[in-house]
């Protein structure tokens, strides 16, 4: 905003104060999920005139959802699984053991770290039985989720 | 107690373990085993004993040998937990469901556990993808290959 031609006549310090004040107000309103009447009351207490309050509230309403999404995404959480890749192979032999003849799965969980944006993917191998166990447990979790949403 | 010198015993043991390991590794049939040891000129009784020894221990030897092949950490087990995030420092009054997963992996006697989180839609996607993976072994293509490899 310091480069905006419309604002160049105003003292930069004042501009910064205004910007900071507006930002704080918006973030607090977003954080508390305040409704429009609460915001209006607050602004009235700050002695803003009706027209300005209406303009502010109108703009706020337009951007409220985006603001909530942004605020909700800030914070620490465990590594987040975003996707999974798998590979099925049939083992025939190794130099230590011949005639193995066994299917084997290689599973990679694509993981995202919200803090550093890095991708510390996790790979592991498993037999068919182990994969069935894994899928079974994930399905239990999904069923639990479904039951929870119906309560 | 055997009244034989140490070197002979050692050589005997080495020979025996080499015989059993190689036979197990190659998974040779009974007949092939018998033919192989026949050239050593031992008595019939001894040959029978050796064959029995081979058959009895083959499975275990093979499972030990399979540990030596190159491999990645393997799946051990999985624990899960359902969470709902209600608020955070930056946003109050949330309802954000999440599934927390603890994945236990094993590699050569070391067990590791890692904690992850995922959202409900990704969970369903994971299940769908992995079920597809499981179904692959039952397809005609895979069945044909398995049949022809034996």
mmCIF file of C-alpha atoms in Angstrom:
data_model
loop_
_atom_site.group_PDB
_atom_site.id
_atom_site.type_symbol
_atom_site.label_atom_id
_atom_site.label_comp_id
_atom_site.label_asym_id
_atom_site.label_seq_id
_atom_site.Cartn_x
_atom_site.Cartn_y
_atom_site.Cartn_z
ATOM 1 C CA UNK A 1 0.000 0.000 0.000
ATOM 2 C CA UNK A 2 2.949 2.299 0.388
ATOM 3 C CA UNK A 3 3.276 2.352 -3.411
ATOM 4 C CA UNK A 4 -0.381 3.074 -4.130
ATOM 5 C CA UNK A 5 -0.663 6.416 -6.092
ATOM 6 C CA UNK A 6 -4.019 7.245 -4.437
ATOM 7 C CA UNK A 7 -2.419 7.175 -1.019
ATOM 8 C CA UNK A 8 0.788 8.997 -1.732
ATOM 9 C CA UNK A 9 -0.352 12.216 -0.078
ATOM 10 C CA UNK A 10 -0.781 10.577 3.282
ATOM 11 C CA UNK A 11 2.028 10.312 5.798
ATOM 12 C CA UNK A 12 3.507 6.778 5.523
ATOM 13 C CA UNK A 13 3.515 6.290 9.303
ATOM 14 C CA UNK A 14 -0.194 7.008 9.469
ATOM 15 C CA UNK A 15 -0.746 4.595 6.585
ATOM 16 C CA UNK A 16 1.132 1.844 8.417
ATOM 17 C CA UNK A 17 -0.923 2.428 11.563
ATOM 18 C CA UNK A 18 -4.140 2.266 9.580
ATOM 19 C CA UNK A 19 -3.063 -0.890 7.821
ATOM 20 C CA UNK A 20 -2.016 -2.559 11.071
ATOM 21 C CA UNK A 21 -5.248 -1.519 12.766
ATOM 22 C CA UNK A 22 -7.391 -2.802 9.927
ATOM 23 C CA UNK A 23 -5.477 -6.062 9.736
ATOM 24 C CA UNK A 24 -5.751 -6.649 13.481
ATOM 25 C CA UNK A 25 -9.451 -5.938 13.417
ATOM 26 C CA UNK A 26 -10.045 -8.288 10.507
ATOM 27 C CA UNK A 27 -7.950 -11.104 11.972
ATOM 28 C CA UNK A 28 -9.608 -10.866 15.385
ATOM 29 C CA UNK A 29 -13.042 -10.878 13.793
ATOM 30 C CA UNK A 30 -12.059 -13.894 11.724
ATOM 31 C CA UNK A 31 -10.515 -15.741 14.643
ATOM 32 C CA UNK A 32 -13.593 -15.260 16.821
ATOM 33 C CA UNK A 33 -15.922 -15.934 13.892
ATOM 34 C CA UNK A 34 -17.702 -12.733 14.769
ATOM 35 C CA UNK A 35 -20.968 -11.973 13.027
ATOM 36 C CA UNK A 36 -21.677 -8.657 11.269
ATOM 37 C CA UNK A 37 -23.654 -7.120 14.140
ATOM 38 C CA UNK A 38 -20.765 -7.708 16.531
ATOM 39 C CA UNK A 39 -18.340 -6.104 14.091
ATOM 40 C CA UNK A 40 -20.646 -3.112 13.518
ATOM 41 C CA UNK A 41 -21.049 -2.563 17.238
ATOM 42 C CA UNK A 42 -17.317 -2.693 17.692
ATOM 43 C CA UNK A 43 -16.720 -0.189 14.897
ATOM 44 C CA UNK A 44 -19.467 2.097 16.237
ATOM 45 C CA UNK A 45 -17.629 2.163 19.541
ATOM 46 C CA UNK A 46 -14.590 3.311 17.588
ATOM 47 C CA UNK A 47 -16.635 6.235 16.298
ATOM 48 C CA UNK A 48 -16.677 5.228 12.607
ATOM 49 C CA UNK A 49 -19.601 6.633 10.628
ATOM 50 C CA UNK A 50 -22.379 4.407 9.306
ATOM 51 C CA UNK A 51 -21.275 4.501 5.673
ATOM 52 C CA UNK A 52 -17.747 3.339 6.483
ATOM 53 C CA UNK A 53 -19.032 0.595 8.761
ATOM 54 C CA UNK A 54 -21.283 -0.671 5.970
ATOM 55 C CA UNK A 55 -18.451 -0.675 3.461
ATOM 56 C CA UNK A 56 -16.148 -2.504 5.841
ATOM 57 C CA UNK A 57 -18.756 -5.124 6.672
ATOM 58 C CA UNK A 58 -19.575 -5.638 3.021
ATOM 59 C CA UNK A 59 -15.949 -6.281 2.103
ATOM 60 C CA UNK A 60 -15.497 -8.477 5.168
ATOM 61 C CA UNK A 61 -18.482 -10.610 4.253
ATOM 62 C CA UNK A 62 -17.124 -11.121 0.736
ATOM 63 C CA UNK A 63 -13.800 -12.443 2.013
ATOM 64 C CA UNK A 64 -14.960 -14.149 5.218
ATOM 65 C CA UNK A 65 -14.763 -17.738 3.907
ATOM 66 C CA UNK A 66 -11.309 -17.318 2.417
ATOM 67 C CA UNK A 67 -10.153 -15.764 5.673
ATOM 68 C CA UNK A 68 -11.473 -18.656 7.721
ATOM 69 C CA UNK A 69 -9.775 -21.184 5.485
ATOM 70 C CA UNK A 70 -6.494 -19.336 5.799
ATOM 71 C CA UNK A 71 -6.697 -19.058 9.579
ATOM 72 C CA UNK A 72 -7.696 -22.695 9.880
ATOM 73 C CA UNK A 73 -4.635 -23.815 7.973
ATOM 74 C CA UNK A 74 -2.213 -22.081 10.304
ATOM 75 C CA UNK A 75 -0.895 -24.276 13.052
ATOM 76 C CA UNK A 76 1.098 -27.388 13.731
ATOM 77 C CA UNK A 77 -0.110 -30.835 12.897
ATOM 78 C CA UNK A 78 1.490 -34.217 12.339
ATOM 79 C CA UNK A 79 2.732 -35.022 8.858
ATOM 80 C CA UNK A 80 -0.205 -35.129 6.533
ATOM 81 C CA UNK A 81 -0.766 -38.019 4.130
ATOM 82 C CA UNK A 82 -1.859 -36.717 0.757
ATOM 83 C CA UNK A 83 -1.679 -39.729 -1.533
ATOM 84 C CA UNK A 84 -0.509 -43.300 -1.887
ATOM 85 C CA UNK A 85 1.322 -45.152 -4.677
ATOM 86 C CA UNK A 86 1.785 -48.849 -4.891
ATOM 87 C CA UNK A 87 3.709 -51.372 -6.914
ATOM 88 C CA UNK A 88 3.024 -55.077 -7.196
ATOM 89 C CA UNK A 89 5.950 -57.366 -7.908
ATOM 90 C CA UNK A 90 6.437 -61.087 -8.120
ATOM 91 C CA UNK A 91 9.692 -62.229 -6.580
ATOM 92 C CA UNK A 92 11.457 -65.042 -8.373
ATOM 93 C CA UNK A 93 14.863 -65.288 -6.784
ATOM 94 C CA UNK A 94 17.654 -63.468 -4.990
ATOM 95 C CA UNK A 95 21.322 -64.318 -4.819
ATOM 96 C CA UNK A 96 20.717 -65.774 -1.374
ATOM 97 C CA UNK A 97 17.561 -67.682 -2.140
ATOM 98 C CA UNK A 98 16.219 -69.173 -5.343
ATOM 99 C CA UNK A 99 12.673 -70.051 -6.312
ATOM 100 C CA UNK A 100 10.979 -67.671 -3.914
ATOM 101 C CA UNK A 101 7.811 -67.157 -6.057
ATOM 102 C CA UNK A 102 6.001 -64.688 -3.884
ATOM 103 C CA UNK A 103 3.982 -61.577 -4.670
ATOM 104 C CA UNK A 104 5.055 -58.495 -2.788
ATOM 105 C CA UNK A 105 3.728 -54.968 -2.608
ATOM 106 C CA UNK A 106 5.742 -51.798 -2.373
ATOM 107 C CA UNK A 107 3.661 -48.975 -0.925
ATOM 108 C CA UNK A 108 4.658 -45.322 -0.765
ATOM 109 C CA UNK A 109 2.687 -42.850 1.305
ATOM 110 C CA UNK A 110 3.048 -39.325 -0.054
ATOM 111 C CA UNK A 111 3.422 -37.097 2.939
ATOM 112 C CA UNK A 112 3.364 -33.331 3.216
ATOM 113 C CA UNK A 113 4.825 -31.289 6.004
ATOM 114 C CA UNK A 114 2.774 -28.126 6.435
ATOM 115 C CA UNK A 115 5.614 -26.347 8.209
ATOM 116 C CA UNK A 116 8.479 -26.783 5.813
ATOM 117 C CA UNK A 117 6.623 -27.806 2.666
ATOM 118 C CA UNK A 118 8.954 -30.767 2.403
ATOM 119 C CA UNK A 119 7.849 -34.210 1.272
ATOM 120 C CA UNK A 120 9.237 -36.881 3.585
ATOM 121 C CA UNK A 121 7.517 -39.807 1.823
ATOM 122 C CA UNK A 122 7.397 -43.149 3.562
ATOM 123 C CA UNK A 123 7.935 -46.385 1.657
ATOM 124 C CA UNK A 124 7.549 -49.903 2.889
ATOM 125 C CA UNK A 125 7.048 -53.382 1.542
ATOM 126 C CA UNK A 126 4.343 -55.814 2.556
ATOM 127 C CA UNK A 127 2.891 -59.173 1.678
ATOM 128 C CA UNK A 128 -0.653 -59.616 0.495
ATOM 129 C CA UNK A 129 -1.796 -60.583 4.004
ATOM 130 C CA UNK A 130 -0.152 -57.518 5.518
ATOM 131 C CA UNK A 131 -1.754 -55.251 2.936
ATOM 132 C CA UNK A 132 -5.124 -56.822 3.704
ATOM 133 C CA UNK A 133 -4.532 -56.093 7.373
ATOM 134 C CA UNK A 134 -3.631 -52.494 6.572
ATOM 135 C CA UNK A 135 -6.678 -51.949 4.369
ATOM 136 C CA UNK A 136 -8.921 -53.642 6.922
ATOM 137 C CA UNK A 137 -7.780 -51.255 9.644
ATOM 138 C CA UNK A 138 -8.238 -48.206 7.401
ATOM 139 C CA UNK A 139 -11.738 -49.399 6.598
ATOM 140 C CA UNK A 140 -12.495 -49.694 10.313
ATOM 141 C CA UNK A 141 -11.406 -46.087 10.727
ATOM 142 C CA UNK A 142 -13.623 -45.000 7.836
ATOM 143 C CA UNK A 143 -16.610 -46.860 9.254
ATOM 144 C CA UNK A 144 -16.039 -45.205 12.598
ATOM 145 C CA UNK A 145 -15.958 -41.829 10.882
ATOM 146 C CA UNK A 146 -19.245 -42.545 9.169
ATOM 147 C CA UNK A 147 -20.874 -43.539 12.431
ATOM 148 C CA UNK A 148 -19.528 -40.424 14.135
ATOM 149 C CA UNK A 149 -20.972 -38.114 11.482
ATOM 150 C CA UNK A 150 -24.382 -39.694 11.906
ATOM 151 C CA UNK A 151 -24.568 -38.968 15.613
ATOM 152 C CA UNK B 1 34.239 -86.617 23.677
ATOM 153 C CA UNK B 2 34.169 -87.494 19.970
ATOM 154 C CA UNK B 3 37.864 -88.444 20.061
ATOM 155 C CA UNK B 4 38.535 -86.579 16.829
ATOM 156 C CA UNK B 5 40.708 -83.526 16.531
ATOM 157 C CA UNK B 6 39.218 -80.037 16.374
ATOM 158 C CA UNK B 7 40.070 -79.411 12.717
ATOM 159 C CA UNK B 8 38.173 -82.460 11.511
ATOM 160 C CA UNK B 9 35.115 -81.499 13.523
ATOM 161 C CA UNK B 10 35.253 -77.971 12.188
ATOM 162 C CA UNK B 11 35.584 -79.132 8.590
ATOM 163 C CA UNK B 12 32.755 -81.574 9.109
ATOM 164 C CA UNK B 13 30.474 -78.843 10.426
ATOM 165 C CA UNK B 14 31.397 -76.441 7.652
ATOM 166 C CA UNK B 15 30.790 -79.106 5.034
ATOM 167 C CA UNK B 16 27.476 -80.040 6.549
ATOM 168 C CA UNK B 17 26.227 -76.474 6.799
ATOM 169 C CA UNK B 18 27.355 -75.725 3.243
ATOM 170 C CA UNK B 19 25.524 -78.807 2.000
ATOM 171 C CA UNK B 20 22.309 -77.895 3.780
ATOM 172 C CA UNK B 21 22.438 -74.182 2.919
ATOM 173 C CA UNK B 22 23.088 -74.708 -0.780
ATOM 174 C CA UNK B 23 20.436 -77.405 -1.048
ATOM 175 C CA UNK B 24 17.867 -75.237 0.726
ATOM 176 C CA UNK B 25 18.769 -72.176 -1.319
ATOM 177 C CA UNK B 26 18.237 -74.009 -4.577
ATOM 178 C CA UNK B 27 15.258 -75.899 -3.208
ATOM 179 C CA UNK B 28 16.446 -79.100 -4.851
ATOM 180 C CA UNK B 29 14.190 -82.130 -4.937
ATOM 181 C CA UNK B 30 14.728 -85.258 -2.830
ATOM 182 C CA UNK B 31 16.038 -87.193 -5.827
ATOM 183 C CA UNK B 32 18.514 -84.497 -6.771
ATOM 184 C CA UNK B 33 19.729 -84.333 -3.169
ATOM 185 C CA UNK B 34 20.201 -88.063 -2.991
ATOM 186 C CA UNK B 35 22.080 -88.112 -6.305
ATOM 187 C CA UNK B 36 24.321 -85.285 -5.137
ATOM 188 C CA UNK B 37 25.426 -86.927 -1.905
ATOM 189 C CA UNK B 38 25.721 -90.352 -3.465
ATOM 190 C CA UNK B 39 29.056 -89.322 -5.021
ATOM 191 C CA UNK B 40 30.459 -88.747 -1.533
ATOM 192 C CA UNK B 41 30.450 -92.481 -0.984
ATOM 193 C CA UNK B 42 28.762 -92.573 2.415
ATOM 194 C CA UNK B 43 26.753 -95.509 3.722
ATOM 195 C CA UNK B 44 23.058 -95.800 2.840
ATOM 196 C CA UNK B 45 22.093 -95.163 6.458
ATOM 197 C CA UNK B 46 24.108 -91.945 6.525
ATOM 198 C CA UNK B 47 22.593 -90.822 3.224
ATOM 199 C CA UNK B 48 19.103 -91.386 4.605
ATOM 200 C CA UNK B 49 19.971 -89.386 7.724
ATOM 201 C CA UNK B 50 21.328 -86.516 5.632
ATOM 202 C CA UNK B 51 18.211 -86.470 3.460
ATOM 203 C CA UNK B 52 15.981 -86.353 6.536
ATOM 204 C CA UNK B 53 18.099 -83.565 7.996
ATOM 205 C CA UNK B 54 17.712 -81.608 4.773
ATOM 206 C CA UNK B 55 13.932 -82.060 4.598
ATOM 207 C CA UNK B 56 13.380 -81.246 8.258
ATOM 208 C CA UNK B 57 15.364 -78.014 8.262
ATOM 209 C CA UNK B 58 14.805 -76.761 4.735
ATOM 210 C CA UNK B 59 11.935 -74.406 5.567
ATOM 211 C CA UNK B 60 13.717 -72.766 8.462
ATOM 212 C CA UNK B 61 16.956 -72.339 6.535
ATOM 213 C CA UNK B 62 15.061 -70.738 3.677
ATOM 214 C CA UNK B 63 13.328 -68.292 5.960
ATOM 215 C CA UNK B 64 16.672 -67.263 7.457
ATOM 216 C CA UNK B 65 18.171 -66.846 3.977
ATOM 217 C CA UNK B 66 15.236 -64.675 2.929
ATOM 218 C CA UNK B 67 16.259 -62.170 5.599
ATOM 219 C CA UNK B 68 19.529 -61.589 3.750
ATOM 220 C CA UNK B 69 17.950 -60.273 0.550
ATOM 221 C CA UNK B 70 17.919 -56.502 -0.005
ATOM 222 C CA UNK B 71 14.716 -55.023 1.261
ATOM 223 C CA UNK B 72 12.877 -51.990 2.530
ATOM 224 C CA UNK B 73 11.269 -51.599 5.907
ATOM 225 C CA UNK B 74 8.226 -53.804 6.004
ATOM 226 C CA UNK B 75 4.798 -53.226 7.381
ATOM 227 C CA UNK B 76 4.266 -54.390 10.918
ATOM 228 C CA UNK B 77 0.952 -52.920 12.053
ATOM 229 C CA UNK B 78 -1.174 -49.797 12.118
ATOM 230 C CA UNK B 79 -3.128 -47.977 14.814
ATOM 231 C CA UNK B 80 -5.647 -45.252 14.141
ATOM 232 C CA UNK B 81 -7.584 -42.632 16.034
ATOM 233 C CA UNK B 82 -10.379 -40.251 15.123
ATOM 234 C CA UNK B 83 -9.935 -36.627 16.137
ATOM 235 C CA UNK B 84 -11.989 -33.501 15.709
ATOM 236 C CA UNK B 85 -10.201 -30.201 15.943
ATOM 237 C CA UNK B 86 -12.420 -27.711 17.758
ATOM 238 C CA UNK B 87 -10.188 -24.643 17.931
ATOM 239 C CA UNK B 88 -6.686 -23.416 17.399
ATOM 240 C CA UNK B 89 -4.737 -20.334 18.290
ATOM 241 C CA UNK B 90 -5.643 -18.738 14.963
ATOM 242 C CA UNK B 91 -9.267 -19.838 14.658
ATOM 243 C CA UNK B 92 -12.004 -20.605 17.149
ATOM 244 C CA UNK B 93 -15.174 -22.626 16.710
ATOM 245 C CA UNK B 94 -13.927 -25.189 14.232
ATOM 246 C CA UNK B 95 -15.179 -28.637 13.398
ATOM 247 C CA UNK B 96 -12.326 -30.284 11.563
ATOM 248 C CA UNK B 97 -12.340 -34.092 11.516
ATOM 249 C CA UNK B 98 -9.034 -35.891 11.097
ATOM 250 C CA UNK B 99 -7.717 -39.407 11.318
ATOM 251 C CA UNK B 100 -4.451 -39.886 13.190
ATOM 252 C CA UNK B 101 -2.480 -42.948 12.172
ATOM 253 C CA UNK B 102 0.497 -44.638 13.807
ATOM 254 C CA UNK B 103 2.351 -46.824 11.346
ATOM 255 C CA UNK B 104 4.657 -49.494 12.762
ATOM 256 C CA UNK B 105 7.411 -50.636 10.436
ATOM 257 C CA UNK B 106 10.089 -53.239 10.941
ATOM 258 C CA UNK B 107 13.515 -53.534 9.398
ATOM 259 C CA UNK B 108 16.010 -56.170 10.447
ATOM 260 C CA UNK B 109 14.953 -56.335 14.076
ATOM 261 C CA UNK B 110 14.491 -52.544 14.402
ATOM 262 C CA UNK B 111 10.946 -51.345 14.841
ATOM 263 C CA UNK B 112 9.993 -47.792 14.048
ATOM 264 C CA UNK B 113 6.705 -46.000 14.494
ATOM 265 C CA UNK B 114 5.609 -42.868 12.690
ATOM 266 C CA UNK B 115 2.582 -40.719 13.320
ATOM 267 C CA UNK B 116 0.602 -39.215 10.458
ATOM 268 C CA UNK B 117 -2.690 -37.456 9.985
ATOM 269 C CA UNK B 118 -5.126 -37.428 7.144
ATOM 270 C CA UNK B 119 -8.561 -36.045 6.370
ATOM 271 C CA UNK B 120 -11.651 -38.165 5.718
ATOM 272 C CA UNK B 121 -11.682 -37.780 1.939
ATOM 273 C CA UNK B 122 -8.018 -38.728 1.608
ATOM 274 C CA UNK B 123 -8.669 -41.748 3.831
ATOM 275 C CA UNK B 124 -11.381 -42.955 1.472
ATOM 276 C CA UNK B 125 -9.053 -42.359 -1.465
ATOM 277 C CA UNK B 126 -6.287 -44.394 0.223
ATOM 278 C CA UNK B 127 -8.688 -47.268 0.843
ATOM 279 C CA UNK B 128 -9.862 -47.247 -2.759
ATOM 280 C CA UNK B 129 -6.328 -47.213 -4.164
ATOM 281 C CA UNK B 130 -5.074 -50.008 -1.907
ATOM 282 C CA UNK B 131 -8.116 -52.169 -2.580
ATOM 283 C CA UNK B 132 -7.313 -51.834 -6.264
ATOM 284 C CA UNK B 133 -3.774 -52.967 -5.492
ATOM 285 C CA UNK B 134 -5.062 -56.047 -3.674
ATOM 286 C CA UNK B 135 -7.336 -56.882 -6.575
ATOM 287 C CA UNK B 136 -4.453 -56.958 -9.040
ATOM 288 C CA UNK B 137 -3.209 -60.393 -8.011
ATOM 289 C CA UNK B 138 -6.553 -61.843 -8.988
ATOM 290 C CA UNK B 139 -6.497 -60.507 -12.538
ATOM 291 C CA UNK B 140 -5.936 -62.855 -15.478
ATOM 292 C CA UNK B 141 -2.635 -61.219 -16.276
ATOM 293 C CA UNK B 142 -1.136 -61.927 -12.868
ATOM 294 C CA UNK B 143 -2.645 -65.386 -12.658
ATOM 295 C CA UNK B 144 -1.084 -66.288 -16.004
ATOM 296 C CA UNK B 145 2.340 -65.131 -14.919
ATOM 297 C CA UNK B 146 2.182 -66.984 -11.607
ATOM 298 C CA UNK B 147 1.159 -70.159 -13.434
ATOM 299 C CA UNK B 148 3.966 -69.905 -15.958
ATOM 300 C CA UNK B 149 6.663 -69.061 -13.479
ATOM 301 C CA UNK B 150 6.509 -72.308 -11.584
#
